[in-house]
Coordinates of C-alpha atoms in Angstrom, one line a residue:
Chain A
M145 CA -17.2 -19.6 -18.4
Q146 CA -19.9 -18.8 -15.9
K147 CA -19.1 -16.6 -12.9
R148 CA -20.4 -19.2 -10.6
T149 CA -18.0 -21.9 -12.0
L150 CA -15.0 -19.6 -11.5
D151 CA -16.3 -18.8 -8.0
L152 CA -16.7 -22.4 -7.0
I153 CA -13.2 -23.3 -8.4
M154 CA -11.5 -20.5 -6.5
L155 CA -13.4 -21.0 -3.3
A156 CA -12.6 -24.7 -3.4
V157 CA -8.9 -23.9 -3.8
F158 CA -9.1 -21.5 -0.9
I159 CA -10.6 -24.1 1.4
I160 CA -8.0 -26.6 0.5
L161 CA -5.4 -24.0 1.1
A162 CA -6.9 -23.2 4.5
V163 CA -6.8 -26.9 5.5
L164 CA -3.2 -27.3 4.3
L165 CA -2.2 -24.1 6.1
Y166 CA -3.9 -25.2 9.4
Y167 CA -2.1 -28.7 9.4
S168 CA 1.2 -27.2 8.3
T169 CA 1.5 -25.4 11.6
A170 CA 2.2 -28.7 13.4
A171 CA 5.7 -28.5 11.9
F172 CA 6.5 -25.1 13.5
P173 CA 9.0 -25.1 16.3
K174 CA 7.7 -25.9 19.8
F175 CA 8.1 -22.4 21.2
A176 CA 6.3 -20.8 18.2
Q177 CA 3.2 -23.0 18.8
K178 CA 1.5 -20.6 21.1
T179 CA 2.5 -17.5 19.1
T180 CA 3.0 -17.5 15.3
A181 CA 1.6 -21.0 14.8
N182 CA -1.6 -19.8 16.4
Y183 CA -1.6 -16.8 14.2
V184 CA -1.4 -18.9 11.1
R185 CA -4.2 -21.2 12.5
F186 CA -6.3 -18.0 13.0
L187 CA -5.7 -17.0 9.4
A188 CA -6.5 -20.6 8.2
L189 CA -9.7 -20.7 10.1
A190 CA -10.7 -17.2 9.0
L191 CA -10.0 -18.1 5.3
A192 CA -12.0 -21.4 5.6
I193 CA -15.0 -19.8 7.4
F194 CA -15.2 -16.9 4.9
S195 CA -14.8 -19.2 1.9
V196 CA -17.5 -21.6 3.2
I197 CA -19.9 -18.7 3.8
Q198 CA -19.1 -17.4 0.3
L199 CA -19.5 -20.9 -1.2
F200 CA -23.0 -21.1 0.4
L201 CA -24.0 -17.7 -0.9
T202 CA -22.7 -18.5 -4.5
L203 CA -24.6 -21.8 -4.5
K204 CA -27.8 -20.0 -3.3
S205 CA -27.3 -17.1 -5.8
I206 CA -30.1 -16.7 -8.3
D207 CA -27.6 -15.0 -10.6
Y208 CA -26.0 -18.3 -11.7
K209 CA -26.2 -17.8 -15.4
S210 CA -24.2 -14.7 -15.7
K211 CA -20.9 -15.2 -17.6
I212 CA -17.5 -13.7 -17.1
K213 CA -16.6 -11.0 -19.5
W214 CA -13.1 -11.8 -20.7
E215 CA -11.1 -9.2 -22.7
D216 CA -12.4 -8.2 -26.2
N217 CA -9.0 -8.8 -27.8
S218 CA -7.7 -12.0 -26.0
T219 CA -4.9 -12.4 -28.5
R220 CA -3.3 -9.1 -27.5
F221 CA -4.0 -9.8 -23.8
I222 CA -2.3 -13.2 -23.8
G223 CA 0.3 -12.2 -26.2
L224 CA 1.4 -9.3 -24.0
F225 CA 1.6 -11.6 -21.0
V226 CA 3.7 -14.1 -23.0
L227 CA 6.0 -11.3 -24.2
L228 CA 6.4 -10.1 -20.5
V229 CA 7.4 -13.7 -19.4
I230 CA 9.9 -13.9 -22.3
Y231 CA 11.2 -10.5 -21.3
A232 CA 11.7 -11.5 -17.7
V233 CA 13.5 -14.7 -18.8
I234 CA 15.9 -13.0 -21.2
L235 CA 16.5 -10.0 -18.9
G236 CA 19.1 -11.8 -16.8
K237 CA 20.7 -13.6 -19.8
L238 CA 21.0 -10.8 -22.3
G239 CA 21.2 -7.8 -20.0
F240 CA 18.6 -5.1 -19.4
F241 CA 19.3 -2.8 -22.4
T242 CA 19.5 -5.6 -24.9
A243 CA 16.3 -7.3 -23.6
T244 CA 14.4 -4.0 -23.4
G245 CA 15.7 -3.0 -26.9
L246 CA 14.0 -6.1 -28.1
F247 CA 10.9 -6.0 -25.9
I248 CA 9.7 -2.5 -26.8
P249 CA 9.7 -2.6 -30.6
I250 CA 8.3 -6.1 -30.7
T251 CA 5.5 -5.3 -28.3
T252 CA 4.6 -1.9 -29.9
W253 CA 4.4 -3.7 -33.2
F254 CA 2.4 -6.6 -31.7
L255 CA -0.1 -4.1 -30.2
G256 CA -0.9 -2.7 -33.6
Q257 CA 1.5 0.3 -34.1
R258 CA 2.8 0.2 -37.6
N259 CA 4.6 3.6 -37.7
I260 CA 8.3 2.7 -37.8
I261 CA 9.3 6.2 -36.6
V262 CA 7.0 6.0 -33.6
I263 CA 8.4 2.5 -32.7
V264 CA 12.0 3.6 -33.1
L265 CA 11.6 6.9 -31.2
T266 CA 9.6 5.2 -28.3
T267 CA 12.4 2.6 -28.0
L268 CA 15.3 5.0 -28.2
C269 CA 13.7 7.6 -25.9
T270 CA 12.8 5.1 -23.2
L271 CA 16.3 3.5 -23.3
G272 CA 17.9 6.9 -23.3
F273 CA 15.8 8.1 -20.4
I274 CA 16.5 5.0 -18.4
Y275 CA 20.2 5.2 -19.1
L276 CA 20.5 8.9 -18.1
V277 CA 18.1 8.8 -15.1
F278 CA 18.5 5.4 -13.6
V279 CA 22.1 4.4 -14.5
K280 CA 23.9 7.8 -14.6
L281 CA 21.9 10.1 -12.2
L282 CA 20.5 7.6 -9.7
G283 CA 23.2 4.9 -9.9
V284 CA 20.6 2.0 -10.0
Y285 CA 22.2 -1.3 -10.8
L286 CA 20.3 -2.9 -13.8
P287 CA 20.8 -6.6 -14.9
Q288 CA 23.9 -7.2 -16.9
G289 CA 24.0 -10.1 -19.4
I290 CA 26.2 -11.5 -22.1
L291 CA 25.7 -8.4 -24.2
I292 CA 24.9 -5.1 -22.3
Chain B
M168 CA 8.7 23.3 12.8
N169 CA 11.1 26.1 11.8
E170 CA 13.7 23.6 10.9
A171 CA 11.1 21.7 8.7
I172 CA 10.3 25.0 6.9
T173 CA 14.0 25.8 6.3
L174 CA 14.5 22.2 4.9
L175 CA 11.5 22.5 2.6
F176 CA 12.7 25.7 1.1
T177 CA 16.0 24.3 -0.2
P178 CA 16.3 24.4 -4.1
Q179 CA 16.5 20.6 -4.4
V180 CA 13.3 19.9 -2.4
L181 CA 11.4 22.7 -4.1
F182 CA 12.5 21.3 -7.5
A183 CA 11.5 17.8 -6.5
V184 CA 7.9 19.0 -5.4
S185 CA 7.4 20.9 -8.7
I186 CA 8.7 18.0 -10.9
G187 CA 6.8 15.4 -8.9
T188 CA 3.5 17.4 -9.1
V189 CA 3.9 18.0 -12.9
A190 CA 4.7 14.4 -13.5
G191 CA 1.7 13.5 -11.4
I192 CA -0.5 15.6 -13.5
L193 CA 0.8 14.0 -16.7
I194 CA 0.5 10.5 -15.3
G195 CA -2.9 11.1 -13.9
G196 CA -4.0 12.5 -17.3
M197 CA -3.1 9.3 -19.0
P198 CA -6.1 6.9 -18.9
G199 CA -5.0 3.6 -17.6
L200 CA -2.2 5.0 -15.4
T201 CA -3.2 5.5 -11.8
A202 CA -1.7 7.4 -8.8
T203 CA -0.8 4.1 -7.2
M204 CA 1.1 3.0 -10.2
A205 CA 2.8 6.3 -10.5
V206 CA 4.0 6.3 -6.8
A207 CA 5.0 2.6 -7.1
L208 CA 7.0 3.1 -10.2
L209 CA 8.7 6.2 -8.7
I210 CA 10.0 4.5 -5.6
P211 CA 13.2 3.0 -7.3
T212 CA 14.0 6.3 -8.7
T213 CA 14.1 7.8 -5.1
F214 CA 16.6 5.2 -3.9
S215 CA 19.7 7.4 -4.2
L216 CA 18.0 10.6 -3.2
D217 CA 17.9 11.8 0.4
P218 CA 14.8 10.7 2.2
L219 CA 13.0 14.1 2.1
T220 CA 13.6 14.7 -1.6
G221 CA 12.4 11.2 -2.4
L222 CA 9.3 11.6 -0.2
V223 CA 8.3 15.1 -1.5
L224 CA 8.7 13.7 -5.0
M225 CA 6.2 11.0 -4.3
G226 CA 3.9 13.3 -2.4
G227 CA 3.9 15.7 -5.4
V228 CA 3.0 12.8 -7.8
Y229 CA 0.2 11.8 -5.4
C230 CA -1.3 15.3 -5.3
G231 CA -0.7 16.0 -9.1
A232 CA -2.2 12.6 -10.2
M233 CA -5.3 13.2 -8.1
Y234 CA -5.9 16.4 -9.9
G235 CA -4.5 15.4 -13.4
G236 CA -7.2 12.7 -13.9
S237 CA -9.9 15.4 -14.1
I238 CA -8.4 17.1 -17.2
P239 CA -9.2 14.4 -19.8
A240 CA -12.3 13.6 -17.9
I241 CA -13.7 17.1 -18.6
L242 CA -12.3 17.6 -22.0
L243 CA -12.4 14.1 -23.5
R244 CA -14.8 12.1 -21.2
T245 CA -11.9 9.9 -20.5
P246 CA -11.1 9.9 -16.8
G247 CA -7.4 9.8 -16.3
T248 CA -7.9 8.0 -13.0
P249 CA -10.9 6.1 -11.6
A250 CA -11.3 8.9 -9.0
A251 CA -12.2 11.3 -11.9
I252 CA -15.2 9.3 -13.2
A253 CA -17.6 11.4 -11.1
T254 CA -16.0 14.6 -12.6
S255 CA -16.6 13.5 -16.2
L256 CA -20.4 13.1 -15.5
E257 CA -20.6 16.9 -15.2
G258 CA -17.4 18.0 -16.9
Y259 CA -17.9 16.6 -20.3
P260 CA -21.4 18.0 -20.8
M261 CA -20.0 21.4 -19.8
T262 CA -17.3 21.0 -22.6
Q263 CA -20.0 20.1 -25.1
Q264 CA -21.8 23.3 -24.1
G265 CA -18.6 25.3 -24.7
K266 CA -17.9 25.7 -21.0
G267 CA -14.8 23.5 -20.9
G268 CA -12.7 26.4 -19.7
Q269 CA -15.1 27.0 -16.7
A270 CA -15.2 23.3 -15.8
L271 CA -11.4 23.2 -15.8
K272 CA -11.2 26.2 -13.6
V273 CA -13.8 24.7 -11.1
S274 CA -11.9 21.5 -11.1
V275 CA -8.5 23.0 -10.3
V276 CA -9.8 25.4 -7.7
A277 CA -11.8 22.6 -6.0
S278 CA -8.9 20.2 -6.1
F279 CA -6.6 22.9 -4.6
C280 CA -9.1 23.6 -1.7
G281 CA -9.7 20.0 -1.0
G282 CA -6.0 19.2 -1.1
V283 CA -5.1 22.2 1.2
F284 CA -7.9 21.4 3.7
S285 CA -6.9 17.8 4.0
A286 CA -3.2 18.6 4.3
F287 CA -4.1 21.0 7.1
I288 CA -6.1 18.3 8.9
L289 CA -3.1 16.0 8.5
L290 CA -0.8 18.6 10.0
I291 CA -2.9 19.2 13.1
S292 CA -4.4 15.7 13.7
A293 CA -1.5 13.4 12.8
P294 CA 0.8 14.5 15.8
L295 CA -2.2 14.1 18.2
L296 CA -3.0 10.6 16.8
A297 CA 0.7 9.7 16.9
K298 CA 0.8 10.7 20.7
F299 CA -2.3 8.5 21.2
A300 CA -0.6 5.6 19.3
L301 CA 2.3 5.7 21.7
R302 CA 0.0 4.0 24.2
F303 CA -0.5 1.1 21.9
G304 CA 1.2 -2.2 22.6
P305 CA 1.4 -5.4 20.5
P306 CA -2.2 -6.4 21.0
E307 CA -3.4 -3.0 19.8
Y308 CA -1.2 -3.2 16.7
F309 CA -2.8 -6.6 15.9
L310 CA -6.2 -5.0 16.3
L311 CA -5.2 -2.0 14.2
A312 CA -4.3 -4.4 11.3
L313 CA -7.7 -6.0 11.7
M314 CA -9.3 -2.5 11.7
G315 CA -7.4 -1.8 8.4
L316 CA -9.0 -4.9 6.9
A317 CA -12.4 -4.1 8.3
G318 CA -12.3 -0.7 6.7
I319 CA -12.0 -2.2 3.3
V320 CA -15.4 -3.9 3.6
S321 CA -17.2 -1.0 5.3
L322 CA -18.6 0.4 2.1
T323 CA -19.1 -2.7 0.1
D324 CA -22.8 -3.5 -0.4
E325 CA -23.0 -5.7 -3.4
D326 CA -24.5 -9.1 -2.9
S327 CA -21.5 -11.1 -2.4
S328 CA -18.6 -8.7 -2.4
L329 CA -18.4 -8.4 1.4
F330 CA -17.0 -11.9 2.1
K331 CA -14.9 -11.8 -1.1
A332 CA -13.2 -8.6 0.2
L333 CA -12.5 -10.3 3.5
I334 CA -11.1 -13.4 1.7
G335 CA -8.9 -11.0 -0.3
G336 CA -7.6 -9.4 2.9
I337 CA -6.9 -12.8 4.6
L338 CA -5.2 -14.1 1.4
G339 CA -2.8 -11.1 1.5
M340 CA -2.1 -11.9 5.2
V341 CA -1.5 -15.5 4.3
I342 CA 1.0 -14.6 1.6
A343 CA 2.7 -12.2 4.1
V344 CA 3.4 -15.3 6.3
V345 CA 5.9 -16.6 3.8
G346 CA 9.5 -16.1 4.9
T347 CA 11.2 -16.0 8.3
D348 CA 9.2 -16.5 11.5
P349 CA 9.5 -13.3 13.5
I350 CA 9.5 -15.1 16.8
S351 CA 11.4 -18.4 16.2
G352 CA 13.6 -17.3 13.2
S353 CA 12.7 -20.5 11.4
L354 CA 11.8 -20.5 7.7
R355 CA 8.2 -21.1 6.6
Y356 CA 6.7 -21.9 3.2
T357 CA 9.9 -20.8 1.3
F358 CA 10.3 -24.2 -0.6
G359 CA 14.1 -23.7 -0.5
I360 CA 14.0 -20.5 -2.6
R361 CA 16.5 -18.1 -1.1
D362 CA 14.7 -15.1 -2.5
L363 CA 11.7 -15.9 -0.3
Y364 CA 13.7 -15.9 3.0
D365 CA 12.8 -12.2 3.6
G366 CA 9.2 -12.9 2.6
V367 CA 7.3 -11.9 -0.6
A368 CA 8.4 -8.4 -1.5
F369 CA 5.6 -6.0 -1.3
M370 CA 6.5 -3.6 -4.2
P371 CA 6.5 -6.3 -7.0
A372 CA 3.2 -7.5 -5.7
L373 CA 1.8 -4.0 -5.8
I374 CA 3.2 -3.3 -9.3
G375 CA 1.9 -6.6 -10.6
L376 CA -1.6 -6.1 -9.2
F377 CA -2.0 -2.4 -10.1
S378 CA 0.2 -1.7 -13.0
I379 CA 0.7 -5.0 -15.1
I380 CA -3.0 -6.0 -14.8
Q381 CA -4.0 -2.5 -16.1
M382 CA -1.7 -2.8 -19.0
L383 CA -2.9 -6.3 -19.8
E384 CA -6.5 -5.1 -19.7
L385 CA -5.6 -2.0 -21.8
A386 CA -4.0 -4.2 -24.4
G387 CA -7.1 -6.5 -24.4
Q388 CA -9.5 -3.7 -25.2
H389 CA -11.0 -3.8 -28.6
K390 CA -9.7 -0.4 -29.7
T391 CA -6.2 0.5 -28.6
Q392 CA -6.1 3.6 -30.8
V393 CA -7.7 6.6 -29.3
K394 CA -8.7 9.2 -31.9
M395 CA -10.0 12.4 -30.3
T396 CA -9.3 16.0 -30.5
V397 CA -9.1 18.7 -28.0
G398 CA -11.1 21.7 -29.1
K399 CA -10.2 25.3 -28.4
I400 CA -10.8 26.2 -24.8
K401 CA -12.1 29.6 -23.8
R402 CA -10.9 31.1 -20.5
E403 CA -14.0 31.8 -18.2
P404 CA -14.5 33.1 -14.8
M405 CA -15.3 30.8 -11.8
P406 CA -19.1 30.4 -11.3
K407 CA -20.6 31.7 -8.2
G408 CA -21.9 29.6 -5.3
M409 CA -19.1 26.9 -5.5
G410 CA -17.8 27.5 -2.0
K411 CA -20.5 25.4 -0.2
F412 CA -19.9 22.4 -2.5
I413 CA -16.1 22.6 -2.2
A414 CA -16.3 22.7 1.6
L415 CA -18.7 19.7 1.5
G416 CA -16.4 17.7 -0.8
S417 CA -13.2 18.6 1.2
G418 CA -14.9 17.5 4.4
V419 CA -16.3 14.3 3.0
G420 CA -13.1 13.5 1.1
T421 CA -10.9 14.0 4.2
V422 CA -13.0 11.8 6.4
V423 CA -13.3 9.1 3.8
G424 CA -9.5 9.3 3.3
V425 CA -8.9 8.8 7.0
L426 CA -10.9 5.5 7.0
P427 CA -8.5 2.7 6.3
G428 CA -9.2 1.1 2.9
E429 CA -11.3 3.8 1.4
G430 CA -10.0 5.3 -1.8
A431 CA -10.3 8.5 -3.7
T432 CA -12.9 7.0 -6.1
I433 CA -15.3 6.4 -3.2
A434 CA -14.5 9.9 -1.8
A435 CA -15.4 11.6 -5.1
F436 CA -18.6 9.7 -5.7
L437 CA -19.7 10.1 -2.1
S438 CA -19.0 13.9 -2.3
Y439 CA -20.8 14.1 -5.6
N440 CA -23.9 12.3 -4.2
V441 CA -24.0 14.5 -1.1
A442 CA -23.7 17.6 -3.3
R443 CA -26.5 16.4 -5.5
R444 CA -28.7 15.9 -2.3
F445 CA -28.0 19.4 -1.1
S446 CA -28.1 21.2 -4.4
K447 CA -30.9 23.5 -5.5
L448 CA -30.2 22.6 -9.0
K449 CA -30.7 18.8 -8.8
S450 CA -32.2 18.6 -12.3
L451 CA -29.0 19.9 -13.8
F452 CA -26.9 17.0 -12.4
G453 CA -25.7 14.8 -15.3
K454 CA -26.2 17.7 -17.7
G455 CA -23.2 19.8 -16.8
N456 CA -23.5 21.2 -13.3
P457 CA -20.3 22.7 -12.0
E458 CA -21.4 21.9 -8.4
G459 CA -20.9 18.2 -9.1
I460 CA -17.3 18.9 -10.3
A461 CA -16.6 21.1 -7.3
A462 CA -17.7 18.4 -4.9
A463 CA -16.1 15.4 -6.7
E464 CA -12.8 17.1 -7.2
S465 CA -12.5 18.6 -3.7
G466 CA -13.5 15.1 -2.5
N467 CA -10.9 13.1 -4.3
N468 CA -8.1 15.6 -3.5
G469 CA -9.3 15.8 0.1
C470 CA -8.6 12.1 0.3
V471 CA -4.9 12.7 -0.1
G472 CA -4.2 14.3 3.3
G473 CA -6.8 12.1 5.0
S474 CA -5.3 8.9 3.7
L475 CA -1.9 9.9 5.1
V476 CA -3.2 10.3 8.7
P477 CA -3.5 6.6 9.5
T478 CA -0.5 5.9 7.3
L479 CA 2.0 8.2 9.0
T480 CA 0.7 7.7 12.6
M481 CA 0.0 4.0 12.8
G482 CA 1.3 2.5 9.6
I483 CA -2.1 1.6 8.4
P484 CA -2.4 2.9 4.9
G485 CA -5.7 4.8 4.1
N486 CA -5.8 3.5 0.5
S487 CA -3.6 1.8 -2.1
V488 CA -1.7 5.0 -3.1
A489 CA -0.9 5.6 0.6
A490 CA 0.2 1.9 0.7
A491 CA 2.7 2.5 -2.1
L492 CA 3.9 5.7 -0.4
M493 CA 4.3 3.8 2.8
G494 CA 6.6 1.3 0.9
G495 CA 8.6 4.4 -0.1
L496 CA 8.8 5.6 3.5
I497 CA 10.0 2.1 4.8
I498 CA 12.6 1.9 2.0
H499 CA 14.1 5.2 3.2
G500 CA 14.2 3.9 6.8
L501 CA 11.3 5.9 8.0
I502 CA 9.1 3.4 9.8
P503 CA 5.4 4.8 10.1
G504 CA 4.3 5.3 13.7
P505 CA 4.9 7.7 16.6
E506 CA 8.7 7.8 15.8
L507 CA 8.0 9.7 12.6
F508 CA 6.8 12.6 14.8
T509 CA 9.7 12.4 17.4
T510 CA 13.0 11.1 15.9
H511 CA 12.2 12.0 12.4
A512 CA 10.0 15.0 13.1
T513 CA 11.8 17.4 10.8
T514 CA 11.6 15.2 7.7
T515 CA 8.0 14.3 8.5
Y516 CA 6.8 17.8 9.0
S517 CA 8.7 19.0 5.9
F518 CA 6.9 16.3 3.9
I519 CA 3.5 17.3 5.3
L520 CA 4.2 21.0 4.4
S521 CA 5.4 20.0 0.9
L522 CA 1.8 18.8 0.2
F523 CA 0.7 22.5 0.5
L524 CA 3.3 23.4 -2.0
A525 CA 2.3 20.6 -4.3
N526 CA -1.3 21.9 -4.3
I527 CA 0.0 25.5 -5.1
V528 CA 2.1 24.1 -8.0
F529 CA -0.9 22.2 -9.6
L530 CA -3.1 25.3 -9.0
I531 CA -0.7 27.4 -11.1
V532 CA -0.2 24.7 -13.7
G533 CA -3.9 23.9 -13.9
L534 CA -5.0 27.6 -14.3
T535 CA -2.4 28.2 -17.1
L536 CA -1.7 24.9 -18.9
A537 CA -4.6 22.5 -18.3
P538 CA -5.9 22.1 -21.9
Y539 CA -2.4 21.3 -23.1
F540 CA -2.1 18.6 -20.5
A541 CA -5.2 16.9 -22.0
R542 CA -3.1 16.0 -25.0
V543 CA -1.1 13.3 -23.0
S544 CA -4.3 11.1 -23.1
L545 CA -3.9 11.0 -26.8
I546 CA -0.6 9.0 -26.7
P547 CA -1.3 5.7 -28.5
P548 CA -1.7 2.9 -26.0
A549 CA 0.3 0.6 -28.3
A550 CA 3.4 2.9 -27.5
L551 CA 2.4 3.5 -23.9
I552 CA 1.9 -0.1 -22.8
P553 CA 5.4 -1.4 -23.5
V554 CA 7.0 1.7 -21.9
V555 CA 4.9 1.3 -18.7
C556 CA 5.7 -2.4 -18.7
V557 CA 9.5 -1.6 -18.8
F558 CA 9.1 0.8 -15.9
S559 CA 7.1 -1.8 -14.0
V560 CA 10.0 -4.3 -14.5
I561 CA 12.6 -1.8 -13.3
G562 CA 10.4 -0.9 -10.3
S563 CA 10.1 -4.6 -9.3
Y564 CA 13.8 -5.5 -10.0
A565 CA 15.4 -2.4 -8.4
I566 CA 14.1 -3.0 -4.8
N567 CA 16.3 -6.0 -4.2
N568 CA 18.2 -6.1 -7.5
S569 CA 16.4 -9.5 -8.1
V570 CA 15.1 -10.9 -11.4
F571 CA 13.0 -13.3 -9.1
D572 CA 11.0 -10.2 -8.0
V573 CA 10.1 -9.6 -11.7
F574 CA 8.6 -13.1 -11.7
I575 CA 6.8 -12.3 -8.5
M576 CA 5.3 -9.2 -10.1
L577 CA 4.2 -11.4 -13.2
G578 CA 2.8 -14.1 -10.8
F579 CA 0.7 -11.5 -8.9
A580 CA -0.5 -10.1 -12.1
F581 CA -1.6 -13.5 -13.3
I582 CA -3.4 -14.6 -10.2
G583 CA -4.7 -11.1 -9.5
Y584 CA -6.4 -10.9 -12.9
F585 CA -8.5 -14.1 -12.1
L586 CA -9.2 -12.9 -8.6
R587 CA -10.5 -9.6 -10.0
K588 CA -12.6 -11.4 -12.6
G589 CA -14.0 -13.5 -9.7
G590 CA -15.0 -10.3 -7.8
F591 CA -12.2 -10.6 -5.1
S592 CA -10.8 -7.3 -3.9
L593 CA -7.2 -6.6 -5.1
G594 CA -7.0 -3.6 -2.8
A595 CA -7.8 -5.9 0.2
L596 CA -5.2 -8.4 -0.9
I597 CA -2.5 -5.7 -1.1
L598 CA -3.6 -4.2 2.2
G599 CA -3.5 -7.7 3.8
L600 CA 0.0 -8.2 2.5
I601 CA 1.1 -4.9 4.1
L602 CA -0.8 -5.4 7.4
G603 CA 0.2 -9.0 7.6
P604 CA 3.6 -8.5 9.3
I605 CA 2.2 -5.9 11.7
A606 CA -0.6 -8.2 12.6
E607 CA 1.6 -11.3 13.0
T608 CA 4.2 -9.5 15.2
G609 CA 1.4 -7.9 17.2
F610 CA -0.5 -11.2 17.7
A611 CA 2.7 -13.2 18.6
Q612 CA 4.0 -10.6 21.0
G613 CA 0.5 -10.1 22.5
M614 CA 0.3 -13.9 23.1
I615 CA 3.6 -13.8 24.9
M616 CA 2.5 -10.8 27.0
G617 CA -0.8 -12.6 27.8
K618 CA 1.2 -15.8 28.7
G619 CA -0.7 -17.7 26.0
S620 CA -4.2 -16.3 26.7
P621 CA -6.0 -14.5 23.9
M622 CA -7.8 -12.4 26.6
I623 CA -5.0 -9.9 26.2
F624 CA -6.7 -8.7 23.0
F625 CA -9.8 -7.7 25.0
E626 CA -8.5 -6.5 28.4
R627 CA -7.0 -3.1 27.8
I628 CA -9.2 0.0 27.2
E629 CA -7.3 0.9 24.0
S630 CA -8.1 -2.6 22.7
Q631 CA -11.7 -2.3 23.6
V632 CA -12.0 1.0 21.7
L633 CA -10.4 -0.6 18.7
W634 CA -12.9 -3.5 18.9
V635 CA -15.7 -1.0 18.9
I636 CA -14.4 0.7 15.8
I637 CA -13.9 -2.7 14.0
L638 CA -17.5 -3.7 14.8
A639 CA -18.7 -0.2 13.7
L640 CA -16.9 -0.7 10.4
L641 CA -18.2 -4.3 9.9
L642 CA -21.8 -4.1 11.1
P643 CA -23.3 -1.7 8.6
P644 CA -22.1 -3.8 5.5
L645 CA -23.2 -7.0 7.3
I646 CA -26.7 -5.5 8.0
S647 CA -26.9 -4.3 4.4
H648 CA -25.8 -7.6 3.1
Y649 CA -28.4 -9.4 5.2
K650 CA -31.2 -7.1 3.9
Q651 CA -30.1 -7.6 0.3
H652 CA -30.1 -11.4 0.8
R653 CA -33.6 -11.2 2.2
K654 CA -34.8 -9.0 -0.6
H655 CA -33.4 -11.4 -3.2
K656 CA -35.0 -14.3 -1.4
T657 CA -38.4 -12.6 -1.3
N658 CA -38.2 -11.7 -5.0
S659 CA -37.3 -15.2 -6.0
D660 CA -40.2 -16.5 -3.8
L661 CA -42.6 -14.2 -5.5
N662 CA -41.4 -15.3 -9.0
E663 CA -41.8 -18.9 -8.0
A664 CA -45.4 -18.1 -6.8
E665 CA -46.2 -16.4 -10.1

């Protein structure tokens, strides 16, 4: 994808957002109209003005052929993000320690580590550290699920 | 002040400073992990500690990480933090010449001097500035927030980054509008989601933008296995003539740190460039000149104290690390502003004094153990990434005990990644998110004071001074932007004529 295309898409989204934001202030309570509603209008106007100026600069830019450099290894990049989303979803259902006990070894393996000892040690040390420091020492409440 | 010193020299606080500093050196020494991430991830661990212990722990991490980044930069040409890139330009060639030990010594001494100088400036200037800030009313706080945003763009000079930085800042302020209206108490843009009633939590956003994106990018790199060795390091004496460059870097770093929005990377590069201009050995720059290391390291550590001046006195973070630290202050019930130097004076002064101790700790550690610390950068990313991700999840969750905040973190990482690819400033976005509530409350209360007239933002002398500063921050990049635009236009006209 060309940088200019991404720029144009994003700026169009910002301009639409600015317009929606501006008109949404009409629904603010009457006594907020001269205070916070005006502040939101100020932000909407600033966002719209800066986006239009940037849109103009992007359209006039001579550097329109340069492409966006995505990550070299997109499989790992996307895979890690998907694993993180799954981790967040199962966190509340299985509990922190079970979810983390699955997330660390799977992710470590997925990112190319094939040494089982490194994977097991990384998982156990991290879980042990979190249990001792966060749960026992600091008393931080971590998500509980159907397991632990 | 005596009370602050007594409080500082309790075993618990001294232990926290030492642990924080050593942890900071280790985290700073790991490529991909930044000081912002370190402080952000540390905040949940400080929940159950008393405020001072929590704060000195974070202060120690900040100081340690700023220095720690230079060790792998010198020995492995792998800067641990972006602020250490300038150091690697001179440090690694010195290592190749067998002068790695000397480079490490220059780095730690310069970092120490820069850190101590900036902490001293913080100690003497912050109470004065706080006294001045007492005169500020709501209109001035609104203008201060605008000043914070103007600071972000003051050093951008790329063709289109100026307006993108401003858009980033405004976007952050727009996101900060979500939640309960501070004047009417009504709900805005929450879409019925109860977790959004208090607004978009700042910490998950910060962690998503600065920690998760980095981990995703690290995972996406072609090679995730680093194979390097740290050679034997000889202990060598400090080269002569470094004082001038350390003083230069300390001054530049502290001033850059005070400016809202300017980070340690800019401080280090600016100090490095100034040193090159004043050096008698210009030709040696890039080939292993210790003067460059002295300036860059004193510059990035000088940024530490400098960045805390506007953070503690006015609640305007000097850079993203200071923003994370400000989050820690607020969580402990210490609201930045003049009150920190009156009601909470003992805690605040103890915290400032702890920065001196943190500098002493990393000086001792750096002089004795630096080469061993370089080995942390050899930890395989495949093992490091999942562990950092887990700590990021804990950091986001533990603020409100909410899984929803974990999704907020992932959402910010997702959107932030594309914004970054598009050249929009994530630093500006996070600063906008922090400054948003200050700006909104200031604006709304100012409008009430002015009975609906916006002239209230121009009438008082304090407001006029702030407008002058805002213009002074915005005009140079605008002029530079205009000149570049003209230059590009002339070049393209010439090309067309040919």
